[in-house]
Short mmCIF file of C-alpha atoms in Angstrom, two decimals:
data_model
loop_
_atom_site.label_atom_id
_atom_site.label_comp_id
_atom_site.label_asym_id
_atom_site.label_seq_id
_atom_site.Cartn_x
_atom_site.Cartn_y
_atom_site.Cartn_z
CA GLY A 6 58.62 92.61 117.75
CA TYR A 7 61.86 93.63 119.40
CA ALA A 8 60.42 93.21 122.89
CA GLY A 9 59.93 89.50 122.16
CA LEU A 10 63.58 88.81 121.35
CA GLU A 11 65.31 86.48 123.74
CA ARG A 12 67.81 89.19 124.69
CA SER A 13 64.94 91.64 125.33
CA ARG A 14 62.99 89.21 127.50
CA LEU A 15 65.85 87.52 129.32
CA GLY A 16 68.40 90.35 129.27
CA LEU A 17 72.09 89.51 129.36
CA ASP A 18 71.42 85.79 129.84
CA GLY A 19 69.49 85.78 126.56
CA ALA A 20 72.52 87.11 124.64
CA PRO A 21 74.89 84.27 123.67
CA GLU A 22 77.84 86.68 123.34
CA TRP A 23 77.47 88.09 126.86
CA PRO A 24 79.94 85.72 128.61
CA ARG A 25 82.63 86.65 126.07
CA LEU A 26 81.85 90.36 126.28
CA GLN A 27 81.79 90.22 130.06
CA ALA A 28 85.26 88.62 130.05
CA MET A 29 86.54 91.67 128.12
CA LEU A 30 85.36 94.14 130.79
CA PRO A 31 87.61 95.50 133.54
CA PRO A 32 86.45 94.83 137.11
CA VAL A 33 83.56 97.33 137.37
CA GLU A 34 83.67 97.82 141.15
CA GLY A 35 83.85 101.52 141.91
CA LEU A 36 83.78 102.57 138.26
CA ARG A 37 81.74 105.36 136.69
CA VAL A 38 80.00 103.65 133.79
CA ALA A 39 78.09 104.80 130.71
CA ASP A 40 75.98 102.41 128.61
CA LEU A 41 75.36 103.83 125.12
CA GLY A 42 72.16 102.40 123.69
CA CYS A 43 71.05 100.90 127.00
CA GLY A 44 67.62 99.69 125.84
CA TYR A 45 65.79 98.11 128.75
CA GLY A 46 68.77 98.75 131.03
CA TRP A 47 69.94 95.16 131.54
CA PHE A 48 73.63 96.07 131.48
CA CYS A 49 73.10 99.17 133.66
CA ARG A 50 71.56 97.03 136.39
CA TRP A 51 74.21 94.33 136.04
CA ALA A 52 77.01 96.92 136.37
CA ARG A 53 75.43 98.55 139.38
CA GLN A 54 74.92 95.18 141.09
CA ALA A 55 78.54 94.33 140.30
CA GLY A 56 79.62 97.41 142.25
CA ALA A 57 79.82 100.27 139.75
CA ALA A 58 79.80 103.62 141.57
CA ARG A 59 77.21 105.04 139.21
CA VAL A 60 75.78 104.24 135.80
CA LEU A 61 74.44 106.44 133.03
CA GLY A 62 72.11 104.69 130.58
CA LEU A 63 71.57 106.50 127.31
CA ASP A 64 69.02 105.56 124.65
CA LEU A 65 67.12 107.10 121.78
CA SER A 66 63.85 105.40 122.72
CA ARG A 67 61.76 107.04 125.46
CA ARG A 68 59.58 103.94 125.56
CA MET A 69 62.54 101.69 126.31
CA LEU A 70 63.85 104.11 128.93
CA ASP A 71 60.43 104.10 130.64
CA ALA A 72 60.55 100.30 130.72
CA ALA A 73 64.14 100.43 132.01
CA ARG A 74 63.15 102.79 134.85
CA ALA A 75 60.20 100.59 135.77
CA ARG A 76 62.55 97.61 136.18
CA THR A 77 65.17 99.52 138.18
CA GLU A 78 65.19 99.77 141.97
CA GLY A 79 67.48 101.78 144.21
CA GLU A 80 69.90 104.58 143.48
CA GLY A 81 72.92 104.92 141.24
CA ILE A 82 71.48 104.52 137.72
CA THR A 83 70.38 107.49 135.64
CA TYR A 84 68.54 106.94 132.36
CA VAL A 85 68.76 109.74 129.81
CA GLU A 86 67.19 110.11 126.37
CA GLY A 87 69.76 110.94 123.73
CA ASP A 88 71.02 110.31 120.20
CA LEU A 89 74.47 108.73 119.77
CA ALA A 90 74.89 110.72 116.57
CA ALA A 91 75.02 113.88 118.72
CA LEU A 92 76.73 112.39 121.78
CA ALA A 93 78.51 114.83 124.10
CA LEU A 94 79.89 113.59 127.42
CA PRO A 95 81.35 115.73 130.21
CA GLU A 96 85.15 115.57 130.07
CA ALA A 97 86.89 112.63 131.75
CA ARG A 98 83.78 111.77 133.76
CA PHE A 99 83.69 108.00 133.04
CA ASP A 100 85.96 104.99 133.65
CA LEU A 101 84.07 102.57 131.41
CA VAL A 102 81.94 103.17 128.34
CA PHE A 103 79.95 100.13 127.24
CA SER A 104 77.72 99.61 124.24
CA SER A 105 75.91 96.56 122.90
CA LEU A 106 74.85 96.35 119.24
CA ALA A 107 74.24 100.08 118.80
CA PHE A 108 77.24 101.65 117.04
CA HIS A 109 76.39 100.19 113.61
CA TYR A 110 73.37 102.51 113.51
CA VAL A 111 75.67 105.57 113.74
CA ALA A 112 76.89 107.02 110.44
CA ASP A 113 79.86 109.04 111.74
CA PHE A 114 81.91 106.61 113.79
CA GLY A 115 84.90 108.97 114.10
CA ARG A 116 82.74 111.66 115.67
CA LEU A 117 81.21 109.14 118.08
CA LEU A 118 84.65 107.85 119.16
CA ALA A 119 85.95 111.39 119.72
CA ALA A 120 82.98 112.09 122.03
CA ILE A 121 83.58 108.83 123.94
CA ARG A 122 87.29 109.51 124.22
CA GLN A 123 86.58 112.94 125.70
CA GLY A 124 84.20 111.42 128.25
CA LEU A 125 86.72 108.80 129.41
CA ALA A 126 89.25 109.43 132.15
CA PRO A 127 92.86 108.49 131.26
CA GLY A 128 93.21 104.72 131.38
CA GLY A 129 89.47 104.34 130.87
CA ARG A 130 88.01 101.52 128.81
CA LEU A 131 85.65 101.27 125.89
CA VAL A 132 84.01 97.86 125.45
CA PHE A 133 81.45 97.43 122.70
CA SER A 134 79.79 94.99 120.34
CA ILE A 135 78.49 95.55 116.82
CA GLU A 136 77.21 93.29 114.09
CA HIS A 137 80.19 91.74 112.31
CA PRO A 138 80.88 93.56 109.03
CA LEU A 139 80.42 90.27 107.15
CA LEU A 140 76.73 90.42 108.14
CA MET A 141 76.27 93.96 106.93
CA ALA A 142 78.37 94.00 103.77
CA PRO A 143 76.35 91.89 101.28
CA ARG A 144 73.88 93.54 98.92
CA ALA A 145 71.50 90.62 99.57
CA PRO A 146 72.52 89.04 102.90
CA GLY A 147 71.47 85.47 103.56
CA TRP A 148 72.58 81.86 103.87
CA ARG A 149 72.83 79.50 100.95
CA ARG A 150 72.85 75.72 100.73
CA GLU A 151 75.58 74.59 98.31
CA ALA A 152 75.27 71.64 95.95
CA ASP A 153 77.69 69.69 98.18
CA GLY A 154 75.53 70.35 101.24
CA ARG A 155 77.65 73.07 102.81
CA LEU A 156 75.91 76.13 104.21
CA THR A 157 77.72 79.29 103.08
CA TRP A 158 77.37 83.02 103.64
CA PRO A 159 77.98 84.67 100.24
CA VAL A 160 79.91 87.94 100.63
CA ASP A 161 80.05 90.87 98.26
CA ALA A 162 80.49 94.66 98.49
CA TYR A 163 82.72 94.28 101.57
CA LEU A 164 84.94 97.18 100.51
CA GLU A 165 81.97 99.40 99.61
CA GLU A 166 81.38 101.05 102.97
CA GLY A 167 78.26 103.02 103.81
CA PRO A 168 74.58 102.66 104.65
CA ARG A 169 72.71 99.37 104.26
CA GLU A 170 68.93 99.40 104.40
CA THR A 171 67.47 96.31 106.02
CA HIS A 172 64.23 95.01 107.42
CA TRP A 173 64.61 94.65 111.21
CA PHE A 174 61.07 94.33 112.63
CA VAL A 175 60.23 97.49 110.68
CA PRO A 176 61.32 98.15 107.07
CA GLY A 177 63.90 100.77 106.23
CA VAL A 178 66.25 100.37 109.19
CA VAL A 179 69.63 101.75 108.16
CA LYS A 180 72.88 100.20 109.35
CA HIS A 181 76.30 101.57 108.49
CA HIS A 182 78.72 99.03 107.09
CA ARG A 183 82.34 99.68 107.93
CA SER A 184 85.17 97.27 107.22
CA LEU A 185 86.94 95.79 110.21
CA ALA A 186 90.00 97.82 109.20
CA THR A 187 88.03 101.07 109.29
CA THR A 188 86.60 100.24 112.72
CA LEU A 189 90.05 99.55 114.17
CA ASN A 190 91.84 102.43 112.44
CA SER A 191 89.12 104.80 113.69
CA LEU A 192 89.82 103.61 117.23
CA VAL A 193 93.56 104.14 116.87
CA GLY A 194 92.94 107.54 115.29
CA ALA A 195 90.70 108.60 118.18
CA GLY A 196 93.35 107.83 120.80
CA PHE A 197 92.57 104.26 121.79
CA ALA A 198 94.80 101.19 121.98
CA LEU A 199 93.23 97.90 120.93
CA ALA A 200 93.23 95.57 123.95
CA ARG A 201 91.20 92.67 122.57
CA LEU A 202 89.06 91.77 119.58
CA GLU A 203 86.61 88.88 119.32
CA GLU A 204 84.78 87.68 116.24
CA PHE A 205 81.93 86.01 118.05
CA GLY A 206 80.24 82.82 117.10
CA PRO A 207 78.69 80.38 119.56
CA SER A 208 81.03 77.92 121.27
CA ALA A 209 80.84 74.17 120.67
CA GLU A 210 79.09 73.91 124.05
CA GLN A 211 76.51 76.50 123.06
CA VAL A 212 75.87 74.70 119.76
CA ALA A 213 75.45 71.41 121.64
CA SER A 214 72.63 72.93 123.69
CA ARG A 215 71.15 74.90 120.77
CA PRO A 216 71.74 72.90 117.54
CA GLU A 217 70.04 75.63 115.47
CA TRP A 218 73.06 77.86 116.21
CA ALA A 219 75.51 75.54 114.36
CA LYS A 220 75.54 77.69 111.21
CA GLU A 221 76.72 80.69 113.24
CA ARG A 222 80.18 79.10 113.35
CA GLU A 223 80.48 79.32 109.54
CA ARG A 224 81.01 83.10 109.76
CA PRO A 225 81.21 85.41 112.80
CA LEU A 226 78.03 87.04 114.05
CA PHE A 227 79.28 89.91 116.19
CA LEU A 228 82.43 91.93 116.64
CA LEU A 229 83.41 92.47 120.28
CA VAL A 230 86.04 95.12 121.01
CA SER A 231 87.91 96.21 124.13
CA ALA A 232 90.06 99.33 123.83
CA ALA A 233 91.99 101.48 126.31
CA ALA A 234 91.97 105.28 126.25
CA LEU A 235 95.55 106.51 125.84
CA GLY B 8 105.07 78.67 87.80
CA TYR B 9 105.77 81.08 90.65
CA ALA B 10 108.61 82.76 88.77
CA GLY B 11 106.13 83.83 86.08
CA LEU B 12 103.84 85.73 88.47
CA GLU B 13 103.68 89.45 87.87
CA ARG B 14 105.06 90.14 91.35
CA SER B 15 107.93 87.71 90.73
CA ARG B 16 108.85 89.24 87.35
CA LEU B 17 108.22 92.91 88.11
CA GLY B 18 108.90 92.92 91.85
CA LEU B 19 107.20 95.48 94.05
CA ASP B 20 105.66 97.28 91.05
CA GLY B 21 103.92 94.04 90.09
CA ALA B 22 102.19 93.83 93.49
CA PRO B 23 99.02 95.96 93.57
CA GLU B 24 99.09 96.23 97.37
CA TRP B 25 102.64 97.61 97.48
CA PRO B 26 101.73 101.35 97.50
CA ARG B 27 99.42 100.77 100.49
CA LEU B 28 101.97 98.61 102.31
CA GLN B 29 104.72 101.12 101.60
CA ALA B 30 102.58 103.89 103.15
CA MET B 31 102.44 101.85 106.38
CA LEU B 32 106.25 101.69 106.70
CA PRO B 33 108.27 104.08 108.85
CA PRO B 34 110.96 106.10 107.02
CA VAL B 35 113.58 103.39 106.47
CA GLU B 36 116.61 105.67 106.30
CA GLY B 37 119.25 104.44 108.71
CA LEU B 38 117.14 101.48 109.91
CA ARG B 39 118.30 97.93 110.46
CA VAL B 40 115.80 95.87 108.49
CA ALA B 41 114.83 92.20 108.28
CA ASP B 42 112.66 90.80 105.46
CA LEU B 43 111.10 87.46 106.47
CA GLY B 44 110.34 85.41 103.37
CA CYS B 45 112.31 87.69 101.08
CA GLY B 46 111.97 85.58 97.90
CA TYR B 47 113.89 87.23 95.06
CA GLY B 48 114.90 90.10 97.35
CA TRP B 49 112.82 92.89 95.80
CA PHE B 50 111.99 94.49 99.14
CA CYS B 51 115.54 94.08 100.46
CA ARG B 52 116.91 96.03 97.50
CA TRP B 53 114.15 98.67 97.76
CA ALA B 54 114.90 99.19 101.48
CA ARG B 55 118.64 99.45 100.90
CA GLN B 56 118.14 101.95 98.07
CA ALA B 57 115.80 103.93 100.34
CA GLY B 58 118.63 104.29 102.84
CA ALA B 59 118.34 101.34 105.22
CA ALA B 60 121.62 100.86 107.12
CA ARG B 61 121.58 97.13 106.51
CA VAL B 62 119.11 94.49 105.44
CA LEU B 63 118.76 90.81 106.30
CA GLY B 64 116.77 88.77 103.80
CA LEU B 65 115.57 85.40 105.07
CA ASP B 66 113.96 82.69 102.96
CA LEU B 67 113.37 78.95 102.99
CA SER B 68 114.26 78.54 99.31
CA ARG B 69 117.93 78.32 98.43
CA ARG B 70 117.02 78.68 94.76
CA MET B 71 115.26 81.98 95.37
CA LEU B 72 118.13 83.24 97.51
CA ASP B 73 120.59 82.41 94.71
CA ALA B 74 118.44 84.43 92.31
CA ALA B 75 118.22 87.25 94.87
CA ARG B 76 122.01 87.38 95.25
CA ALA B 77 122.47 87.39 91.47
CA ARG B 78 120.26 90.47 91.22
CA THR B 79 121.90 92.33 94.10
CA GLU B 80 124.84 94.70 93.72
CA GLY B 81 126.83 96.47 96.37
CA GLU B 82 127.03 95.97 100.13
CA GLY B 83 124.51 96.06 102.93
CA ILE B 84 122.21 93.15 102.13
CA THR B 85 122.72 89.68 103.58
CA TYR B 86 120.64 86.76 102.35
CA VAL B 87 120.25 83.82 104.72
CA GLU B 88 118.46 80.50 104.32
CA GLY B 89 116.08 79.84 107.17
CA ASP B 90 112.68 78.55 108.23
CA LEU B 91 110.24 81.02 109.81
CA ALA B 92 108.85 78.16 111.90
CA ALA B 93 112.20 78.07 113.73
CA LEU B 94 113.03 81.80 113.58
CA ALA B 95 115.51 83.11 116.15
CA LEU B 96 116.78 86.69 115.87
CA PRO B 97 119.53 88.28 117.94
CA GLU B 98 118.03 90.46 120.68
CA ALA B 99 116.97 94.00 119.79
CA ARG B 100 119.07 93.95 116.59
CA PHE B 101 116.42 95.32 114.17
CA ASP B 102 114.35 98.51 113.82
CA LEU B 103 111.98 97.17 111.17
CA VAL B 104 110.79 93.65 110.43
CA PHE B 105 108.93 93.31 107.15
CA SER B 106 107.19 90.33 105.60
CA SER B 107 105.11 89.94 102.47
CA LEU B 108 102.65 87.04 102.11
CA ALA B 109 104.68 84.55 104.14
CA PHE B 110 103.20 84.33 107.66
CA HIS B 111 100.12 82.34 106.61
CA TYR B 112 102.43 79.39 105.90
CA VAL B 113 103.53 79.33 109.55
CA ALA B 114 101.49 77.15 111.91
CA ASP B 115 102.55 78.68 115.22
CA PHE B 116 101.97 82.41 114.85
CA GLY B 117 102.49 83.15 118.56
CA ARG B 118 105.97 81.60 118.48
CA LEU B 119 106.86 83.56 115.35
CA LEU B 120 105.72 86.86 116.89
CA ALA B 121 107.68 86.22 120.07
CA ALA B 122 110.84 85.69 117.98
CA ILE B 123 110.20 88.89 116.02
CA ARG B 124 109.46 90.88 119.17
CA GLN B 125 112.77 89.72 120.65
CA GLY B 126 114.64 90.79 117.53
CA LEU B 127 113.13 94.29 117.49
CA ALA B 128 114.62 97.21 119.38
CA PRO B 129 112.16 99.15 121.58
CA GLY B 130 109.96 101.30 119.36
CA GLY B 131 110.68 99.05 116.41
CA ARG B 132 108.06 98.24 113.81
CA LEU B 133 106.58 95.10 112.33
CA VAL B 134 104.90 95.60 108.94
CA PHE B 135 103.51 92.54 107.18
CA SER B 136 100.95 91.26 104.72
CA ILE B 137 99.11 87.94 104.65
CA GLU B 138 96.26 86.55 102.63
CA HIS B 139 93.00 87.85 104.09
CA PRO B 140 91.37 85.20 106.30
CA LEU B 141 88.26 85.34 104.09
CA LEU B 142 90.35 83.80 101.31
CA MET B 143 91.66 80.99 103.46
CA ALA B 144 88.58 80.11 105.53
CA PRO B 145 86.24 78.38 103.01
CA ARG B 146 86.29 74.61 102.62
CA ALA B 147 85.96 75.12 98.83
CA PRO B 148 87.17 78.66 98.06
CA GLY B 149 85.99 80.28 94.85
CA TRP B 150 83.74 82.90 93.27
CA ARG B 151 80.12 82.32 92.37
CA ARG B 152 77.80 84.08 89.95
CA GLU B 153 74.41 84.63 91.62
CA ALA B 154 71.07 84.39 89.80
CA ASP B 155 70.78 88.19 90.01
CA GLY B 156 74.18 88.65 88.36
CA ARG B 157 76.17 89.52 91.47
CA LEU B 158 79.55 87.90 91.96
CA THR B 159 79.90 86.62 95.54
CA TRP B 160 82.56 84.92 97.64
CA PRO B 161 80.79 82.21 99.68
CA VAL B 162 82.26 81.96 103.17
CA ASP B 163 82.12 79.04 105.56
CA ALA B 164 84.30 77.55 108.31
CA TYR B 165 85.59 81.01 109.27
CA LEU B 166 85.68 80.15 112.97
CA GLU B 167 87.32 76.76 112.35
CA GLU B 168 90.97 77.78 112.48
CA GLY B 169 93.79 75.58 111.32
CA PRO B 170 95.51 74.19 108.22
CA ARG B 171 93.99 74.53 104.75
CA GLU B 172 95.44 72.45 101.93
CA THR B 173 95.39 74.23 98.57
CA HIS B 174 96.82 73.95 95.11
CA TRP B 175 99.30 76.83 94.57
CA PHE B 176 101.41 75.88 91.52
CA VAL B 177 102.04 72.56 93.27
CA PRO B 178 99.37 70.47 95.04
CA GLY B 179 99.33 70.10 98.81
CA VAL B 180 100.50 73.57 99.84
CA VAL B 181 99.33 74.13 103.43
CA LYS B 182 98.20 77.54 104.65
CA HIS B 183 97.13 78.23 108.20
CA HIS B 184 93.80 79.96 108.55
CA ARG B 185 93.51 82.27 111.54
CA SER B 186 90.63 84.62 112.18
CA LEU B 187 91.39 88.31 112.06
CA ALA B 188 90.72 88.41 115.81
CA THR B 189 93.33 85.71 116.46
CA THR B 190 95.91 87.55 114.34
CA LEU B 191 95.38 90.81 116.23
CA ASN B 192 95.10 89.27 119.70
CA SER B 193 98.33 87.36 119.03
CA LEU B 194 100.05 90.66 118.24
CA VAL B 195 98.76 92.32 121.42
CA GLY B 196 99.73 89.24 123.43
CA ALA B 197 103.28 89.31 122.02
CA GLY B 198 103.85 92.93 123.10
CA PHE B 199 102.82 94.89 120.02
CA ALA B 200 100.42 97.82 119.66
CA LEU B 201 98.33 97.88 116.49
CA ALA B 202 99.23 101.00 114.52
CA ARG B 203 97.25 100.39 111.33
CA LEU B 204 95.30 97.65 109.59
CA GLU B 205 94.30 97.51 105.93
CA GLU B 206 91.98 95.05 104.25
CA PHE B 207 93.37 95.43 100.77
CA GLY B 208 91.42 95.44 97.58
CA PRO B 209 92.41 97.39 94.46
CA SER B 210 91.47 101.06 94.35
CA ALA B 211 88.94 102.43 91.87
CA GLU B 212 91.92 103.78 89.86
CA GLN B 213 93.56 100.36 89.81
CA VAL B 214 90.32 98.74 88.65
CA ALA B 215 89.97 101.37 85.90
CA SER B 216 93.34 100.33 84.49
CA ARG B 217 92.81 96.60 85.13
CA PRO B 218 89.08 95.83 84.75
CA GLU B 219 89.70 92.15 85.56
CA TRP B 220 90.45 93.25 89.15
CA ALA B 221 86.91 94.60 89.75
CA LYS B 222 85.80 91.48 91.64
CA GLU B 223 88.59 91.98 94.16
CA ARG B 224 86.55 94.82 95.68
CA GLU B 225 83.75 92.38 96.63
CA ARG B 226 85.88 90.95 99.45
CA PRO B 227 89.38 91.89 100.64
CA LEU B 228 92.35 90.09 99.17
CA PHE B 229 95.16 90.78 101.64
CA LEU B 230 95.52 91.86 105.24
CA LEU B 231 98.20 94.53 105.76
CA VAL B 232 99.32 95.20 109.33
CA SER B 233 101.59 97.76 110.95
CA ALA B 234 102.40 97.24 114.64
CA ALA B 235 104.78 98.90 117.09
CA ALA B 236 106.91 96.96 119.59
CA LEU B 237 106.03 98.15 123.10
#
């Protein structure tokens, strides 16, 4: 199950994209931080240890929040149960909103971004990751071995945006495929300036230590975005 | 050959992405415009007719520039032979730099953007199209019919940026594959703010009138970008 995933067991160190995502963050010392879809709270604890003034961790799963609280010592982190689809943040109360691999479960991305924008103080940052749209787009996602030996990721339906039902530990999990253009135009439309975009695949060094990751350089795995509130 | 292409014969009206690209332009009335890779000069003449103060058309091909001049009446458009790889524009002399399907032939995109940024007046715009990186990335680009009847575009080598040799009327044409992230981060790094991005495929209406275009909705065909000089 989900709890057995490397990133669930090992936290940030079990997520190969974390060093790249971390490099896209502003210095967190003194910042008021929100983590949308905080899961077991790994990022909340990292941010607090790195000097964040206070951290709000939001998640839909009470069970995960209970586990997050059990792993958290000291003051400064508040875990709250909540649905990103109905997010409402107090105005200008945060300097950094972070989210890892959660936004592709939200159908109305424009609404979500408006709520985040309202919660950010001027100059605040939004840093998030989602599955890359190339993973979500295909009607039947999967690798294929070509006759010439190449491993390819066949793409279709990229321009047909909307829900995609997949099997992710339980059947019937719905992700919302949006083109990269829609993701970025939604940000601009909500009052953000794009600061940096990464299409993450493992580095050559990471592949050297984990040869089974080699195929993840054939097409990007995650989209990492850093944007500034205007 | 190239001269027989619909977009070569019919100009802007023969390019299905033109309405979308046009919608990303600022009002051109009174603007000083440069068209990088102007070919037969279709955009130069459109901009001048739409009220541009003056237009510079730049292209590598003397033969195309001769044809462009032969089709151009009146004042206000200057055609100049030049290589985008060595572009140098006078400082802050333009309000709009436009380019259609030329930048993917340039190896050093950062150098090109720096030259464009220098040529733009503050608040100026850069609007351009390139082939979508999904077209350029694969080691053996092409469609495939799946066992279940779907038409897919198999992707590999997306994260391996660099030259791609293709056959485009003549063998050995070299395009430079850059990830979408690299394209956008290069813009931000050169002092531009992303205003709008489009991953172009034909609309449902366009497919209705040209059924052979239906597959072009399975993966985007062109990248259209509008950026503001900061």
